XYZ file of C-alpha atoms in Angstrom:
279
model
C 196.442 164.825 75.229
C 193.304 162.445 73.197
C 191.640 158.917 75.570
C 191.243 155.879 74.077
C 188.879 152.995 75.428
C 189.054 149.679 73.723
C 186.385 147.144 74.647
C 187.119 143.309 74.385
C 184.580 140.674 73.489
C 183.225 137.934 75.870
C 179.682 137.243 74.839
C 176.512 137.975 76.728
C 178.169 137.984 80.356
C 180.794 140.214 78.733
C 178.149 142.606 77.859
C 176.532 142.421 80.918
C 179.754 142.651 82.729
C 180.978 145.691 80.299
C 178.053 147.652 81.165
C 178.237 147.028 85.252
C 181.953 148.002 85.185
C 181.154 151.769 83.212
C 178.332 152.165 85.506
C 180.258 151.707 88.235
C 183.038 153.396 87.653
C 180.584 157.049 86.452
C 178.651 156.345 89.686
C 182.406 156.683 91.265
C 182.765 159.469 88.920
C 184.874 158.059 86.653
C 183.393 157.906 83.574
C 184.553 156.702 80.275
C 182.117 157.436 78.042
C 184.047 160.795 76.883
C 186.812 158.462 74.778
C 188.238 160.227 72.038
C 187.690 157.015 70.698
C 186.437 153.591 70.879
C 187.670 150.414 69.803
C 184.652 147.517 69.961
C 185.107 144.117 69.772
C 181.899 141.688 69.951
C 180.918 142.498 73.084
C 182.586 145.227 73.184
C 181.241 146.024 69.952
C 177.516 146.203 71.345
C 178.841 148.020 74.635
C 181.230 150.730 72.703
C 178.269 151.216 70.188
C 175.961 152.382 73.322
C 178.706 154.214 75.291
C 179.551 156.343 71.280
C 175.410 156.910 70.881
C 174.657 158.670 74.354
C 172.983 155.905 76.074
C 171.796 155.736 79.622
C 173.995 153.730 81.089
C 171.893 153.465 84.600
C 169.129 152.078 82.487
C 170.936 149.948 80.656
C 172.376 148.432 83.424
C 168.572 147.534 84.958
C 167.747 145.542 82.023
C 170.962 143.591 82.258
C 169.970 143.335 86.262
C 166.534 141.549 85.086
C 165.880 138.314 85.846
C 166.146 135.441 83.427
C 165.246 131.828 83.617
C 167.179 129.605 82.471
C 166.696 127.879 79.106
C 166.567 123.826 79.401
C 169.538 121.580 79.634
C 171.447 125.698 80.887
C 171.153 128.516 79.179
C 173.365 129.465 75.993
C 172.556 125.474 74.461
C 173.857 123.903 76.921
C 177.723 124.873 76.858
C 177.340 124.655 72.733
C 178.532 128.763 72.504
C 181.836 127.713 75.202
C 182.245 124.247 72.695
C 182.492 126.312 69.938
C 184.384 129.501 71.407
C 187.226 127.389 72.957
C 186.976 124.912 69.086
C 187.922 128.046 67.430
C 190.683 129.203 70.031
C 192.489 125.981 69.482
C 193.031 126.676 65.879
C 193.769 130.464 66.391
C 196.050 129.223 69.543
C 198.582 126.719 67.438
C 201.873 128.069 66.573
C 202.465 125.734 63.800
C 199.909 127.904 62.067
C 200.433 131.640 60.499
C 197.710 133.988 62.939
C 195.986 134.695 59.645
C 196.189 131.071 58.341
C 194.372 130.065 61.508
C 192.130 132.581 60.935
C 190.493 131.576 57.664
C 190.215 128.361 58.822
C 188.226 129.071 61.590
C 186.545 131.824 58.721
C 185.884 127.681 56.543
C 184.140 126.307 59.431
C 182.186 129.486 60.807
C 180.538 129.452 56.421
C 179.762 125.961 57.050
C 178.133 125.679 60.183
C 174.491 125.426 60.094
C 173.304 128.626 62.043
C 170.539 130.988 61.376
C 170.535 132.692 58.112
C 172.267 136.045 58.727
C 168.542 137.668 57.674
C 167.159 135.780 60.795
C 170.783 137.207 62.882
C 170.158 140.546 62.071
C 167.076 140.359 63.337
C 167.612 138.571 66.749
C 170.762 141.699 66.327
C 168.457 144.542 66.329
C 166.729 144.616 70.087
C 170.365 145.802 71.065
C 171.277 148.485 69.106
C 168.547 150.755 69.664
C 170.720 153.809 67.320
C 170.220 152.854 63.119
C 172.819 155.440 62.714
C 176.333 155.757 63.146
C 177.490 158.171 65.575
C 179.287 160.845 65.192
C 182.295 159.993 67.639
C 185.150 157.697 66.945
C 183.478 153.651 66.658
C 185.975 150.827 65.326
C 184.443 147.890 65.422
C 186.857 144.311 64.468
C 185.406 142.232 62.139
C 187.726 139.539 59.938
C 186.913 138.067 56.646
C 185.719 134.514 56.626
C 187.519 133.797 53.500
C 191.121 134.513 53.670
C 191.224 135.588 57.447
C 192.369 139.407 57.371
C 190.861 141.594 60.042
C 189.070 145.196 59.528
C 188.236 148.006 61.455
C 184.162 149.285 60.363
C 183.735 152.514 61.708
C 181.674 155.089 59.125
C 182.864 155.319 56.831
C 183.402 151.506 55.840
C 179.753 152.173 53.460
C 178.980 148.593 56.260
C 175.377 149.783 58.322
C 175.426 149.976 62.114
C 173.552 147.027 62.011
C 175.703 144.858 59.600
C 179.084 146.112 61.840
C 178.140 144.996 64.531
C 176.626 141.667 63.745
C 179.298 140.571 62.144
C 181.494 141.428 65.326
C 179.824 139.629 67.468
C 179.487 137.024 64.656
C 180.724 133.806 66.569
C 181.480 130.667 64.446
C 179.592 127.851 64.968
C 177.178 129.914 66.256
C 175.622 133.210 64.304
C 176.077 133.080 60.533
C 178.923 135.382 59.241
C 177.499 139.197 58.073
C 177.610 139.938 54.678
C 179.102 142.927 53.734
C 179.590 144.580 49.943
C 181.271 141.444 48.320
C 182.678 139.364 51.414
C 181.465 138.036 54.438
C 182.113 138.538 58.245
C 182.918 136.952 61.714
C 183.382 137.689 64.976
C 186.610 139.880 65.271
C 187.352 138.144 68.657
C 189.360 135.470 66.424
C 191.705 138.399 66.187
C 192.787 137.257 69.394
C 194.008 140.273 71.848
C 191.294 142.940 72.793
C 191.913 145.506 69.441
C 194.000 147.959 71.159
C 196.425 148.276 68.696
C 193.695 149.862 66.388
C 193.753 152.828 69.123
C 197.442 153.759 68.403
C 198.106 157.458 68.917
C 196.068 157.795 72.093
C 197.537 159.599 75.216
C 195.682 157.355 77.620
C 194.287 153.506 76.810
C 191.790 152.360 78.718
C 190.825 148.633 78.183
C 188.350 146.601 79.225
C 188.732 142.512 78.409
C 186.249 140.336 79.361
C 188.064 137.584 78.238
C 191.316 138.547 79.411
C 192.819 135.683 80.696
C 192.510 133.992 77.671
C 195.232 136.116 75.474
C 196.551 138.556 78.484
C 200.316 138.311 76.697
C 198.684 140.092 73.165
C 197.011 142.321 74.622
C 199.669 143.947 76.549
C 202.019 143.525 73.665
C 199.294 144.815 72.068
C 198.574 147.758 74.665
C 202.258 148.758 74.124
C 202.555 149.139 70.651
C 200.181 152.428 70.914
C 202.826 154.281 72.560
C 199.950 155.562 75.228
C 201.882 157.105 77.611
C 199.676 156.069 80.771
C 197.626 152.698 80.077
C 195.978 149.946 82.445
C 194.425 146.214 81.499
C 190.981 145.781 83.403
C 189.939 142.086 83.506
C 186.943 140.413 85.382
C 188.235 139.189 89.441
C 187.239 136.247 90.926
C 183.704 136.858 91.754
C 182.876 137.913 87.978
C 184.427 134.850 86.812
C 182.346 133.114 89.288
C 179.528 135.109 87.809
C 179.811 134.338 83.601
C 180.120 130.687 84.091
C 181.320 127.582 82.374
C 178.659 129.011 79.377
C 179.738 132.852 78.151
C 176.109 133.130 76.041
C 174.446 132.238 79.438
C 171.450 135.048 79.441
C 170.660 133.485 82.694
C 174.024 134.466 84.088
C 173.279 138.360 83.048
C 172.116 139.507 86.402
C 174.831 138.246 88.393
C 177.632 139.735 85.467
C 176.302 142.595 85.708
C 176.149 143.530 89.401
C 180.034 141.672 88.901
C 180.496 145.027 87.636
C 178.896 147.399 89.226
C 180.634 145.926 92.538
C 184.779 146.101 90.751
C 183.742 149.821 88.659
C 183.369 151.323 91.535
C 186.292 149.602 93.381
C 188.685 150.582 90.415
C 187.609 153.977 90.118
C 191.051 155.619 91.599
C 193.359 153.322 89.682
C 190.950 154.112 86.054
C 191.450 157.589 87.612
C 194.870 157.554 87.475
C 194.998 157.509 83.991
C 191.667 159.156 82.575
C 192.431 162.366 82.597
C 188.639 164.510 83.753
């Protein structure tokens, strides 16, 4: 019986909540790190990489719980991250535009946005990824081609370095530059919407953890149904977690609250997860 864990996007607060949730589940005796396949998108690509690499979750959560001073004007650029995401979402959610065409439009925005250069962005991402080589595990990271809106799964056989793959999957349009891999430039896999659960097709047991599930819940459930998995569970933030996130998903000062909310929610959800995740 194969087990797949899918980790969706959610920015800085999403990373913290993901890690807290996974650690809370582990404390309750339901570790998800033994998944046969891990699919990560955006924030989920960071957390999926840490999990696949066997990073100590307790230590990772302890780092997230460290207080961070708020940035002037309200962390993360005074809500700029949320504003950019919502601007892209408006394009992506337009039912009159085919999905790949909508993603290409968002890609055009990303390619012309006044962001840091790629080298600077990659150097900023390095501390998030404590390993440089792809784990031996089946780790799949989701990105989108900024030129044509085509989505792509990067893995150890893709030719991309692990840092490139994670950075591309996290490259929020308008905030970070698309990342060059081969002859193309790739942006945040989150513009695909959903959580990437369809990329775990063939798994018997499927757990999807999606910090931004409220934005595309129906799509995520359709992705889950398409896998043919016999047992599935969608985990999304509860009310306390959403309050901890605040209005700006890129605000680092919200990390401790988000991680703490994840810890509590993970412990509370242990039995529900255990029911679909064999030991």
